[in-house]
JSON list of C-alpha atoms and ligand atoms in Angstrom, two decimals:
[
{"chain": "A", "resi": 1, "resn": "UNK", "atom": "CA", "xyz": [33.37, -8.54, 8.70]},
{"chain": "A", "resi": 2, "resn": "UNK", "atom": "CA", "xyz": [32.03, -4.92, 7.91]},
{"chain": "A", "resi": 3, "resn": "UNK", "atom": "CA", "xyz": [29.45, -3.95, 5.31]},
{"chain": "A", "resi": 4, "resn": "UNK", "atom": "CA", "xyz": [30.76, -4.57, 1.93]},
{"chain": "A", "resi": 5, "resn": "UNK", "atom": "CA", "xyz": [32.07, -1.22, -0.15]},
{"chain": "A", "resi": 6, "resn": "UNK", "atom": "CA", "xyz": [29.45, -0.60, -2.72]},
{"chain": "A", "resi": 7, "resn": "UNK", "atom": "CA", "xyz": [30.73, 0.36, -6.14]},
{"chain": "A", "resi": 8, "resn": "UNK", "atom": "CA", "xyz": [29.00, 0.98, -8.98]},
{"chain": "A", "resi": 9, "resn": "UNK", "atom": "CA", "xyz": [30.19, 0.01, -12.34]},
{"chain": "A", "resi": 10, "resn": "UNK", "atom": "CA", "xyz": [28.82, 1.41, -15.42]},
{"chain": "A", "resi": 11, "resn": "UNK", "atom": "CA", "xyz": [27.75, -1.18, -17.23]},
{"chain": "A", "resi": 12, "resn": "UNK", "atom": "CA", "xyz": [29.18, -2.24, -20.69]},
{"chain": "A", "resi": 13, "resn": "UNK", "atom": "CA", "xyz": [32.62, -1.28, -21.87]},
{"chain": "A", "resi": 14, "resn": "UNK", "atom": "CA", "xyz": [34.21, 0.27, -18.69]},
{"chain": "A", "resi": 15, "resn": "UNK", "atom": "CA", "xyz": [32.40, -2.88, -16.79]},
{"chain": "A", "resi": 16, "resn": "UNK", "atom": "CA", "xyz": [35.10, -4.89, -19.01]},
{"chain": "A", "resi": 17, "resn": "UNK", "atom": "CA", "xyz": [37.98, -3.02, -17.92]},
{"chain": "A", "resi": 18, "resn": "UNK", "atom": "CA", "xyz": [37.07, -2.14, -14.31]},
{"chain": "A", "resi": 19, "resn": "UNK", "atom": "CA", "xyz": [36.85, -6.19, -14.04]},
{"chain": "A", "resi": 20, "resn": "UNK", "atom": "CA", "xyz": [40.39, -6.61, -15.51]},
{"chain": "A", "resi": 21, "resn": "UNK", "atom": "CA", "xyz": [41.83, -3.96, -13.24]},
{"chain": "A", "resi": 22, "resn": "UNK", "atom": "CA", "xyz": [40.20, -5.83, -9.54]},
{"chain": "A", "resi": 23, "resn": "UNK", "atom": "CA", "xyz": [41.41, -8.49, -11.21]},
{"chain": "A", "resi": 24, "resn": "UNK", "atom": "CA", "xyz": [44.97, -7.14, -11.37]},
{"chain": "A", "resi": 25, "resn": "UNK", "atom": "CA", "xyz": [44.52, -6.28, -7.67]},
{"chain": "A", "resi": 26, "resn": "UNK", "atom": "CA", "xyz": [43.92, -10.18, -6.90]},
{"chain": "A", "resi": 27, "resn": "UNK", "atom": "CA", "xyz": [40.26, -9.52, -6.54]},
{"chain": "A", "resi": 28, "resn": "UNK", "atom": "CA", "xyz": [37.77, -12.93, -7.60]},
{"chain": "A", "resi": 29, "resn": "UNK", "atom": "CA", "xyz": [35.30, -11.32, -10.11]},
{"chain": "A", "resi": 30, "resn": "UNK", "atom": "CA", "xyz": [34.07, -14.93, -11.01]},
{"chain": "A", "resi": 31, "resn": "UNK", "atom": "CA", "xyz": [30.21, -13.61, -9.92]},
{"chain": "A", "resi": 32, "resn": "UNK", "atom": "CA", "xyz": [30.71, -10.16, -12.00]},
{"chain": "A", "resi": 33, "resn": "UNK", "atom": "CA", "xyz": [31.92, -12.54, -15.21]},
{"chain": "A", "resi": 34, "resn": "UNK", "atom": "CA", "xyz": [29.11, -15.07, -14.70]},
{"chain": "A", "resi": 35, "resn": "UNK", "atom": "CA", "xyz": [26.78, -12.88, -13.61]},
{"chain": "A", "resi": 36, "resn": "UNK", "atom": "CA", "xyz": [23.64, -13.53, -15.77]},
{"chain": "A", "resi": 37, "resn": "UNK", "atom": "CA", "xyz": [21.05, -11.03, -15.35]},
{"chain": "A", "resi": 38, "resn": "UNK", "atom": "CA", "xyz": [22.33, -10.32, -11.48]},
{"chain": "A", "resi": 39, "resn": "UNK", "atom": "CA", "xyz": [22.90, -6.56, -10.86]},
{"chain": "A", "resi": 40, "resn": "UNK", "atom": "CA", "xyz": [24.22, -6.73, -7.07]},
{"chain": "A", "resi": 41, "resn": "UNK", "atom": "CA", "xyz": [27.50, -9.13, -7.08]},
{"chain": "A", "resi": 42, "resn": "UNK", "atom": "CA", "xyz": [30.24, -10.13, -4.36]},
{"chain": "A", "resi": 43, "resn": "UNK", "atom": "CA", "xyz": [33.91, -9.53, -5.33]},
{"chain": "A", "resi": 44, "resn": "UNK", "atom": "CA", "xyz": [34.29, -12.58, -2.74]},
{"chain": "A", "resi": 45, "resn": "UNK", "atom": "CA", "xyz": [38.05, -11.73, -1.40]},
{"chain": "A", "resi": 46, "resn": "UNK", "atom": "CA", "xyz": [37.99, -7.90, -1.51]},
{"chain": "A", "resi": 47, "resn": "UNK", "atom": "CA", "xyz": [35.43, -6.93, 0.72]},
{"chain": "A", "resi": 48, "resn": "UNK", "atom": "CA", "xyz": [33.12, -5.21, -2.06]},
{"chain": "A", "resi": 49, "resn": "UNK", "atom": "CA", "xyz": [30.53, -5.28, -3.36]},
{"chain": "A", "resi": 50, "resn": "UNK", "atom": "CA", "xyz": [29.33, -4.59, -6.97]},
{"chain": "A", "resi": 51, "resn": "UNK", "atom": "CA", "xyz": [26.47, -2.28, -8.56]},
{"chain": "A", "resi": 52, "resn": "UNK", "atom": "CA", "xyz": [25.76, -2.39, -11.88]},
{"chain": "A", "resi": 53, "resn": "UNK", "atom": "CA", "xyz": [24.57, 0.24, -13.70]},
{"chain": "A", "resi": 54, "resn": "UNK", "atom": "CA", "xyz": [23.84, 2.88, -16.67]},
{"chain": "A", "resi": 55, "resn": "UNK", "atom": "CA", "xyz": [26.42, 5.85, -16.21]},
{"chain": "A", "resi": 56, "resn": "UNK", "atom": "CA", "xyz": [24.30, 8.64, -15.08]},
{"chain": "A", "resi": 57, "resn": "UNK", "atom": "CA", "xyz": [23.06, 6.45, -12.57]},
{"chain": "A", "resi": 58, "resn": "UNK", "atom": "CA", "xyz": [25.96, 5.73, -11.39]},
{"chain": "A", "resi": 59, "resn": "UNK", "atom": "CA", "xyz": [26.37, 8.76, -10.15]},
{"chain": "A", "resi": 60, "resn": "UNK", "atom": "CA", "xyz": [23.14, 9.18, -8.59]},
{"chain": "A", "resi": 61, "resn": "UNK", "atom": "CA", "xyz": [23.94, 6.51, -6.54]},
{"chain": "A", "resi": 62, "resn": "UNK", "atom": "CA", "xyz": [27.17, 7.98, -5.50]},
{"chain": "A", "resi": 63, "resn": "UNK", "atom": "CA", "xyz": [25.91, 10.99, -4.75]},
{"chain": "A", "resi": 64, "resn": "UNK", "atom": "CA", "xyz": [23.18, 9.81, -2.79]},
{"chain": "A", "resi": 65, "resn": "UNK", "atom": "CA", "xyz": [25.11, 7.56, -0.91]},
{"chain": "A", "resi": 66, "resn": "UNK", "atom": "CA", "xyz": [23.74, 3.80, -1.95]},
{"chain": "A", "resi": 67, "resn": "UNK", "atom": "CA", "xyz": [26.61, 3.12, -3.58]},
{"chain": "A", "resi": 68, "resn": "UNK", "atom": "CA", "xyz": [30.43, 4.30, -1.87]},
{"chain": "A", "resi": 69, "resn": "UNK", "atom": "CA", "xyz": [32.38, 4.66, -5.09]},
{"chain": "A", "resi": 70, "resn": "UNK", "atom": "CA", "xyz": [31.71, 4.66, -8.99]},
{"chain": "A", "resi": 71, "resn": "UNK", "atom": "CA", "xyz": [33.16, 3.82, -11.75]},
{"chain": "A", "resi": 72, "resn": "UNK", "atom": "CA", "xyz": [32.28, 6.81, -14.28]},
{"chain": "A", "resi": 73, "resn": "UNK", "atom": "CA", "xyz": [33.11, 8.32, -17.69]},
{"chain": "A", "resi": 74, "resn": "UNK", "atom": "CA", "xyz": [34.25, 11.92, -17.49]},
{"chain": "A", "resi": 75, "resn": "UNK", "atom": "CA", "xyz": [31.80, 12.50, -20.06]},
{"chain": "A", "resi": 76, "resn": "UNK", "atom": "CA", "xyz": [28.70, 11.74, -17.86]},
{"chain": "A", "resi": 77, "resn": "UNK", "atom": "CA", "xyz": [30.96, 13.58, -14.92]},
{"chain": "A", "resi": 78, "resn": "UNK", "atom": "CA", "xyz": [30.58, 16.73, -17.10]},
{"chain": "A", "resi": 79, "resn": "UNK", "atom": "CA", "xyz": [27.33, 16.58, -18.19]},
{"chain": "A", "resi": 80, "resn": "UNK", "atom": "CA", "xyz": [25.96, 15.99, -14.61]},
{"chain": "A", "resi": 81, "resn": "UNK", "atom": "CA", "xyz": [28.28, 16.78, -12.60]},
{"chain": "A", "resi": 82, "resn": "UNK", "atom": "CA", "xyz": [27.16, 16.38, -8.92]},
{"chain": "A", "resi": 83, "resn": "UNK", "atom": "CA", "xyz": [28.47, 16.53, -5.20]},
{"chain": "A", "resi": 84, "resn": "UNK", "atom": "CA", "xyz": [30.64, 13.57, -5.12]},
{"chain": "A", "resi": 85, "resn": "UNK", "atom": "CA", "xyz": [34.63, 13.38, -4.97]},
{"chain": "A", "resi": 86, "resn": "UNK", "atom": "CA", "xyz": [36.69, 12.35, -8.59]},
{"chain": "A", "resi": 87, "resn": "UNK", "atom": "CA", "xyz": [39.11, 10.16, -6.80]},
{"chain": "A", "resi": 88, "resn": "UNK", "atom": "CA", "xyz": [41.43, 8.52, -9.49]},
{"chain": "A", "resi": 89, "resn": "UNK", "atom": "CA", "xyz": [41.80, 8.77, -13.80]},
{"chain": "A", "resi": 90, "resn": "UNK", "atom": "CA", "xyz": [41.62, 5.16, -14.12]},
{"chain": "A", "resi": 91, "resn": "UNK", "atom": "CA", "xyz": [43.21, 5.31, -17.62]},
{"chain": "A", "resi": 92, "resn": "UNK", "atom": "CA", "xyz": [40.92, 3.68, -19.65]},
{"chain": "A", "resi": 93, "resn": "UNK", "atom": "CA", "xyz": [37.40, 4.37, -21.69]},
{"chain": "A", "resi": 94, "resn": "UNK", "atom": "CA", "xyz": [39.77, 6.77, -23.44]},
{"chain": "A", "resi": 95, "resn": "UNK", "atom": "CA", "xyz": [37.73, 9.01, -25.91]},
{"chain": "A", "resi": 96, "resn": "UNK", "atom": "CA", "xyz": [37.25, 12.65, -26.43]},
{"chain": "A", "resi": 97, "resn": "UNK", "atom": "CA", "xyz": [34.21, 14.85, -27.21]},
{"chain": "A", "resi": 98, "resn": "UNK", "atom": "CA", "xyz": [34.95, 16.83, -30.31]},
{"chain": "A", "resi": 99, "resn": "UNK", "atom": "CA", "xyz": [32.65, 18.98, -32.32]},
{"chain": "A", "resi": 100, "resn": "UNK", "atom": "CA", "xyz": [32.12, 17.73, -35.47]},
{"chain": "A", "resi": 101, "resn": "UNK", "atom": "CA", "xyz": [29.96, 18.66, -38.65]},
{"chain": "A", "resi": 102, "resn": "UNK", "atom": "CA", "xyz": [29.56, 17.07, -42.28]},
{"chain": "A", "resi": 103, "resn": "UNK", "atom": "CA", "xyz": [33.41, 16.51, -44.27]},
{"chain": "A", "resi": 104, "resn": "UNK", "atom": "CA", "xyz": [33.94, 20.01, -46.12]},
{"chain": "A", "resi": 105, "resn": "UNK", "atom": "CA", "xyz": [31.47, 22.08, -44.81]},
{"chain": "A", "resi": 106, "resn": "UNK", "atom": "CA", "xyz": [33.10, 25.51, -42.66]},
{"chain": "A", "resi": 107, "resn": "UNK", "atom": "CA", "xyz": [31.28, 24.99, -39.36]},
{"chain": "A", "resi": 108, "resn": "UNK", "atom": "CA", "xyz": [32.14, 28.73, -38.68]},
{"chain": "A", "resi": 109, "resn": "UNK", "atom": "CA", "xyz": [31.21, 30.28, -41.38]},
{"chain": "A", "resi": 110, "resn": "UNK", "atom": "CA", "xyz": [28.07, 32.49, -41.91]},
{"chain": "A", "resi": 111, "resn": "UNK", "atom": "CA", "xyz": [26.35, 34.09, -39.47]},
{"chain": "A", "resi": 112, "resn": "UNK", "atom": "CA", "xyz": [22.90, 32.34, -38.24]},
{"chain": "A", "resi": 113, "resn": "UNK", "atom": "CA", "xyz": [23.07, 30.46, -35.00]},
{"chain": "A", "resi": 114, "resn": "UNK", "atom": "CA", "xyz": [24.32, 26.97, -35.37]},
{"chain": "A", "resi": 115, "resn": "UNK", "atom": "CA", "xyz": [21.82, 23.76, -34.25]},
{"chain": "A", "resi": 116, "resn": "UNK", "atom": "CA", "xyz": [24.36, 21.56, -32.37]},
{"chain": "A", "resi": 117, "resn": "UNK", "atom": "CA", "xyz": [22.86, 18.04, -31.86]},
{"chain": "A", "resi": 118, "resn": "UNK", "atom": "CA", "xyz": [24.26, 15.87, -28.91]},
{"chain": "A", "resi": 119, "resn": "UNK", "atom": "CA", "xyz": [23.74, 13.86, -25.86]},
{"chain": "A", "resi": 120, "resn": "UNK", "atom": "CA", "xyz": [25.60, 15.91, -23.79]},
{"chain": "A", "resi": 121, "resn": "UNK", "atom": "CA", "xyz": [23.57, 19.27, -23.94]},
{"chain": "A", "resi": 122, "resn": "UNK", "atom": "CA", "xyz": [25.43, 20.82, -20.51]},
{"chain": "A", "resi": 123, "resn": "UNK", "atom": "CA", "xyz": [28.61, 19.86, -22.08]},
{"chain": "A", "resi": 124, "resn": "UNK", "atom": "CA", "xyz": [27.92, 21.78, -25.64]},
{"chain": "A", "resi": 125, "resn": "UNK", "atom": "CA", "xyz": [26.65, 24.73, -23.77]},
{"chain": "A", "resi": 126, "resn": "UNK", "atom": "CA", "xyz": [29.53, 25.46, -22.29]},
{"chain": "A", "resi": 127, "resn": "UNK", "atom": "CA", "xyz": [32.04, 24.59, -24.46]},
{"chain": "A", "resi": 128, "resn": "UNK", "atom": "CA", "xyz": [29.66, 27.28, -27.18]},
{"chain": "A", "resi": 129, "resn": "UNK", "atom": "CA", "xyz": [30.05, 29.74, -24.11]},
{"chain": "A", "resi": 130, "resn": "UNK", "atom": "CA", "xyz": [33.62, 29.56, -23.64]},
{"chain": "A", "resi": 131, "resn": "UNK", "atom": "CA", "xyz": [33.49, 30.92, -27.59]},
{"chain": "A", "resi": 132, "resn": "UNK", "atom": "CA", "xyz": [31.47, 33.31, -26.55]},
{"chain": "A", "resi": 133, "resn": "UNK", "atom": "CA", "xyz": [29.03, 31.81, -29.63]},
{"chain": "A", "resi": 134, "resn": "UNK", "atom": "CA", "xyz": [25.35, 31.13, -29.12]},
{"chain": "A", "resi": 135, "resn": "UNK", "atom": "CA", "xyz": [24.02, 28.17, -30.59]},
{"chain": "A", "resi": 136, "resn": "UNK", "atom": "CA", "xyz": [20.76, 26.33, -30.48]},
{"chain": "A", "resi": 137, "resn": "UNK", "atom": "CA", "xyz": [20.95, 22.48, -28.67]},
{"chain": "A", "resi": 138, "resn": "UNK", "atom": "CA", "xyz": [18.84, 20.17, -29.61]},
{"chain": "A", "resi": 139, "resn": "UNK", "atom": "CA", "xyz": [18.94, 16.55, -27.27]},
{"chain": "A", "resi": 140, "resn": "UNK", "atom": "CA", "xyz": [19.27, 13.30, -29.17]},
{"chain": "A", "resi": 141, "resn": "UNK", "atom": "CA", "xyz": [19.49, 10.07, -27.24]},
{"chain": "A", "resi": 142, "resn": "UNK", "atom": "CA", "xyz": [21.77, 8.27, -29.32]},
{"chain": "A", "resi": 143, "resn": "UNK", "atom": "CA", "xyz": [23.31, 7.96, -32.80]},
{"chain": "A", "resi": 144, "resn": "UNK", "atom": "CA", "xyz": [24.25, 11.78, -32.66]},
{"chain": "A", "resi": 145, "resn": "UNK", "atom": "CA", "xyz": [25.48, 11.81, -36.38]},
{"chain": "A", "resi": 146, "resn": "UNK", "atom": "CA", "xyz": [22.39, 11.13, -38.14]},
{"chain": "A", "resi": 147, "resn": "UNK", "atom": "CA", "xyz": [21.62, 14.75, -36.87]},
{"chain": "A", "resi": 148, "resn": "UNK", "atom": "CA", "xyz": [23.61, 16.63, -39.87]},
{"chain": "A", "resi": 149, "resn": "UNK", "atom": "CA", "xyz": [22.92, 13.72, -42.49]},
{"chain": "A", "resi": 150, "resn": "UNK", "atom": "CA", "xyz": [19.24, 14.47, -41.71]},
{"chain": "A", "resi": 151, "resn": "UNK", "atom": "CA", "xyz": [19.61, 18.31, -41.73]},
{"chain": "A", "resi": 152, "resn": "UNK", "atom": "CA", "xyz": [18.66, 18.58, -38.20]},
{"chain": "A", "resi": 153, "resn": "UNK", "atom": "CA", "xyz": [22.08, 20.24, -37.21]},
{"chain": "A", "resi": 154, "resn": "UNK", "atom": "CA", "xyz": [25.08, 22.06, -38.53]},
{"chain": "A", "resi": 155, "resn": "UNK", "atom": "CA", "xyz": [27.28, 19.97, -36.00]},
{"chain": "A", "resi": 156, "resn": "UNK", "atom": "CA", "xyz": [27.26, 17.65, -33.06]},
{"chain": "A", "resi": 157, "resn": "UNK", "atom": "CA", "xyz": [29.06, 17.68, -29.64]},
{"chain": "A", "resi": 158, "resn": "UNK", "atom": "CA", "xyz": [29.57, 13.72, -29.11]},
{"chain": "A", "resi": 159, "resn": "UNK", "atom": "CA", "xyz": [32.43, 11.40, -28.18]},
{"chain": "A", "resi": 160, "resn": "UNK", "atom": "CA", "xyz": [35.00, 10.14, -30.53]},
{"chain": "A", "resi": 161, "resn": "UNK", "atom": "CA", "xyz": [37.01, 7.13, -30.36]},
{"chain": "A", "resi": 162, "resn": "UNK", "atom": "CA", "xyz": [38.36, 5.84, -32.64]},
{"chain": "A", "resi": 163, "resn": "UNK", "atom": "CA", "xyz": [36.70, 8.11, -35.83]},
{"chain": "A", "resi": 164, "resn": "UNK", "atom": "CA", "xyz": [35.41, 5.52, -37.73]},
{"chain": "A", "resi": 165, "resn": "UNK", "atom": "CA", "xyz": [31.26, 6.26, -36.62]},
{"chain": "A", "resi": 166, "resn": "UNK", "atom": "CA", "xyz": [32.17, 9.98, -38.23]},
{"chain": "A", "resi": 167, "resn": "UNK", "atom": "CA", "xyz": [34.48, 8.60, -41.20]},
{"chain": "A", "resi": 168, "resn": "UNK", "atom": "CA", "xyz": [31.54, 6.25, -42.39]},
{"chain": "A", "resi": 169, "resn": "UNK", "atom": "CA", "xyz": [28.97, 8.82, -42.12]},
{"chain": "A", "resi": 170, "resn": "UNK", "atom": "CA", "xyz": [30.61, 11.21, -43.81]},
{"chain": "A", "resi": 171, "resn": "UNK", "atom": "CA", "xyz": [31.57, 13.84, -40.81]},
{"chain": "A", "resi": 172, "resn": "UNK", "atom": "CA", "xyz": [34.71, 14.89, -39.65]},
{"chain": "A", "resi": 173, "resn": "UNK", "atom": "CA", "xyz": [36.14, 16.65, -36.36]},
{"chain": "A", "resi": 174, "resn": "UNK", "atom": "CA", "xyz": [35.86, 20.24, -36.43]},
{"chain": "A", "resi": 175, "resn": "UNK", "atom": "CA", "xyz": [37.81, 20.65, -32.93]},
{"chain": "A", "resi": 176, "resn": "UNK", "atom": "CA", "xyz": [38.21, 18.80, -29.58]},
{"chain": "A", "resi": 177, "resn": "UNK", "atom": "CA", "xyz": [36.29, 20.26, -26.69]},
{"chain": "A", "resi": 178, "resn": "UNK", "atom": "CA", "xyz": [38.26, 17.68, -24.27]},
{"chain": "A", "resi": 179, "resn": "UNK", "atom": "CA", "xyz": [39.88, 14.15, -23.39]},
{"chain": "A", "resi": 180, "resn": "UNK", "atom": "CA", "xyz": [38.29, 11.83, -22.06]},
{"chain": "A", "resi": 181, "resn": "UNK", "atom": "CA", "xyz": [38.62, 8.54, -19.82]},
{"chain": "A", "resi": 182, "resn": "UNK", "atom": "CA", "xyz": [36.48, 6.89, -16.77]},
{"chain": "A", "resi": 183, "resn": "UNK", "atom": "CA", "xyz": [37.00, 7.88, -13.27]},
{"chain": "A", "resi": 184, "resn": "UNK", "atom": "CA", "xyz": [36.91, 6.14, -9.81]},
{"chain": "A", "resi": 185, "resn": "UNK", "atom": "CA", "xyz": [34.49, 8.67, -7.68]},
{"chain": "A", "resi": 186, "resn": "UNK", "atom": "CA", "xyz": [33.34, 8.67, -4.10]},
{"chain": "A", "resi": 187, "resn": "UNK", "atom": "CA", "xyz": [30.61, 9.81, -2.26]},
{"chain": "A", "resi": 188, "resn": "UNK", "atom": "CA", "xyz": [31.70, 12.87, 0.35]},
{"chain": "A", "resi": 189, "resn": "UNK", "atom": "CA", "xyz": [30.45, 10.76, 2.92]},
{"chain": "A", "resi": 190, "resn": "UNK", "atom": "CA", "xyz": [32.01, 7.17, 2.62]},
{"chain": "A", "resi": 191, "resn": "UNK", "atom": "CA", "xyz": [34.84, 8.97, 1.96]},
{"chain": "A", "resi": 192, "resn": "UNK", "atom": "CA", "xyz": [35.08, 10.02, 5.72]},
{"chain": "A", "resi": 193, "resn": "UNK", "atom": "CA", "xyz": [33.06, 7.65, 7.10]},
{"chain": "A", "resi": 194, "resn": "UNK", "atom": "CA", "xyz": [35.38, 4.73, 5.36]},
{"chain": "A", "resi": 195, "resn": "UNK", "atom": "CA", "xyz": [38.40, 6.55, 4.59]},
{"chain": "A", "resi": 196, "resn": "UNK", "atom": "CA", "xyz": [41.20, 3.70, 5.44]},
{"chain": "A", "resi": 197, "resn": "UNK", "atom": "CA", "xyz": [39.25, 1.07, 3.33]},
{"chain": "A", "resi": 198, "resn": "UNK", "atom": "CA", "xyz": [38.73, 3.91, 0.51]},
{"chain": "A", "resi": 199, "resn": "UNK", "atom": "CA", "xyz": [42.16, 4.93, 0.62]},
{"chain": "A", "resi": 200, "resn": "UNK", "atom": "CA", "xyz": [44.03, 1.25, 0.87]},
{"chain": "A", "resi": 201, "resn": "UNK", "atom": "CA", "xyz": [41.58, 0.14, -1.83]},
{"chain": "A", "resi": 202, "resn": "UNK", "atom": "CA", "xyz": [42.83, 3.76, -4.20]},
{"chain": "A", "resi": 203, "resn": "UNK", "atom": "CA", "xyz": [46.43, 2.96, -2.84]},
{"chain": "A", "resi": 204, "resn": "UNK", "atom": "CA", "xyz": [46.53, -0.56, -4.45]},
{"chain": "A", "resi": 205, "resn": "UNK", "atom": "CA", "xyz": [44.64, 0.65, -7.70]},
{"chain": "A", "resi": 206, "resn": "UNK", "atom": "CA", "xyz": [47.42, 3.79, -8.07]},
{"chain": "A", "resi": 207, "resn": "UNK", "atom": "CA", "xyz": [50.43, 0.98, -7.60]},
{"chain": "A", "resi": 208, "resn": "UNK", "atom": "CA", "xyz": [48.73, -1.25, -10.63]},
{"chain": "A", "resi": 209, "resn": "UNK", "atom": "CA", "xyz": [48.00, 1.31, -13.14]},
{"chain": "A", "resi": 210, "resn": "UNK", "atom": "CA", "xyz": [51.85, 2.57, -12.27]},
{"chain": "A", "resi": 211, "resn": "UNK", "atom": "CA", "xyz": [53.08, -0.97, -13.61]},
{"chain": "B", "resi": 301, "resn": "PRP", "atom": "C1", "xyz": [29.49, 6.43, -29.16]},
{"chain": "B", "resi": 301, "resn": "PRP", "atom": "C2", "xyz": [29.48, 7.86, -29.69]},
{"chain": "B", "resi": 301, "resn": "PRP", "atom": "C3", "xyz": [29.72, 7.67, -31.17]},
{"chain": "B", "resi": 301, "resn": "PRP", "atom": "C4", "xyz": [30.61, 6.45, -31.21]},
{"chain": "B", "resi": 301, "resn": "PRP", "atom": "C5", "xyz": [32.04, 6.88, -31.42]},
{"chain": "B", "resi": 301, "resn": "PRP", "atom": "O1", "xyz": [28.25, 5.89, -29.37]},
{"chain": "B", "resi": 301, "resn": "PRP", "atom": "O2", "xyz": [28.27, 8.51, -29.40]},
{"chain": "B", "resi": 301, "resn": "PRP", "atom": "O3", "xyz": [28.51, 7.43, -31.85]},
{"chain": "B", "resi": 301, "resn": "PRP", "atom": "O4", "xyz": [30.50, 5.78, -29.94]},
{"chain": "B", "resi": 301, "resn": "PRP", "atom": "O5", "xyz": [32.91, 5.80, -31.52]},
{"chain": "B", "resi": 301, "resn": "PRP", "atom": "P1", "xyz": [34.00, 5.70, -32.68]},
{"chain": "B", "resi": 301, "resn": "PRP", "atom": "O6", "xyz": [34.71, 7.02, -32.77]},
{"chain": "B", "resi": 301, "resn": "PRP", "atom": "O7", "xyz": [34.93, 4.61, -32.22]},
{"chain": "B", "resi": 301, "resn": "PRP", "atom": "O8", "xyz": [33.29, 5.35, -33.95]},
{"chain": "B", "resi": 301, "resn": "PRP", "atom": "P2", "xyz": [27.73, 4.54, -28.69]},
{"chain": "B", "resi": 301, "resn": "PRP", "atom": "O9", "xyz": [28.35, 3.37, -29.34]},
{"chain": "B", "resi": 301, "resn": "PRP", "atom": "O10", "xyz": [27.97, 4.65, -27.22]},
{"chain": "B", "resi": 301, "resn": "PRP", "atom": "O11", "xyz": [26.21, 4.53, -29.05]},
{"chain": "B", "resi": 301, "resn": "PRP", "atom": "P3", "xyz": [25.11, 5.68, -29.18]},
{"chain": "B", "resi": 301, "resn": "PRP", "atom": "O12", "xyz": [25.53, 6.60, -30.29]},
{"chain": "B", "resi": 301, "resn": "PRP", "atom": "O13", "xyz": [23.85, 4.98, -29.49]},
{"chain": "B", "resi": 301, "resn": "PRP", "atom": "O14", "xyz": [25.08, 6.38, -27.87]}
]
């Protein structure tokens, strides 16, 4: 048998559903379910082989060609974006990243530049270019919307899902800088170098998420 494909999952909720969709394709993810504190596990009857791990390092994996394919949130696609290929929209991890400031406050208003809090500071750049507005970004690793309640920005640049983080801390959506949902990447060169195998493997995923 040839060398397993190597794809790597991010771990945590798009592990969940990436599992539930090889499982829809017939695959035996009993190891990935069971899988303890294991990081490298057999999807026995598919040939593959899974990698699990954070989401930007998913992608350095891809892109430096340990791993053949990922399983990646647009989100960490456009804040690192990267020489790999962006294969299928699997359909789930829905979210979007949305600007958002404190509920009632004009976000535009005035004219000092803005502090924009987020994790994604590539992603707020550029959306704050497109406006042709500059704005000071400051990186926070996590919990984005204590930024306004402490008075450390005017607004964040984070993902939104289903509201409620914003709704309970007392921020709302300004505007929605884009949708977004994971995605099945490849690196350039498994993609030649193992094209049948990559493309039956995409073939059988496209016919599922069509049901
Ligand atoms: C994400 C995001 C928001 C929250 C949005 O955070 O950064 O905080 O989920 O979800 P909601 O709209 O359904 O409330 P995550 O849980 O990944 O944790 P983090 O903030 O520590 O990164």
């Amino acid at each position: 048998m040839t060398k397993p494909l190597r794809i790597a999952l991010t771990k945590g909720r798009l592990e969940k559903d990436t599992v539930e969709l090889f499982e829809r394709l017939g695959f035996d993810c009993t190891a990935v379910r069971e899988k303890g504190r294991r990081l490298i596990l057999p999807i026995s009857d598919g040939n593959i082989e899974v990698v699990l791990a954070k989401a930007n390092d998913v992608i350095t994996y891809v892109e430096h060609g340990v791993c053949d394919m990922g399983v990646v949130g647009k989100d960490t696609i456009m804040e690192m974006q990267g020489k790999f290929f962006e294969m299928v929209d699997l359909g789930f991890g829905k979210c979007r990243f949305a600007l958002a400031a404190k509920k009632g406050t004009d976000f535009y208003s005035g004219f000092g530049v803005k502090q924009i809090a987020t994790k994604y500071p590539s992603v707020a750049r550029r959306f704050f270019e497109s406006k042709g507005m500059d704005v000071d970004i400051v990186k926070i690793e996590g919990s984005v919307e204590l930024a306004p309640l402490l008075g450390l920005a005017d607004g964040i640049v984070d993902i939104v899902e289903t509201g409620v983080t914003l709704k309970e801390n007392g921020l709302e959506v300004v505007e929605t800088v884009m949708p977004i949902s994971a995605r099945l990447i490849a690196n350039t060169v498994s993609l030649k170098m193992r094209q049948q195998e990559i493309e039956t493997l995409i073939g059988k995923i496209e016919e599922v998420l069509e049901k």
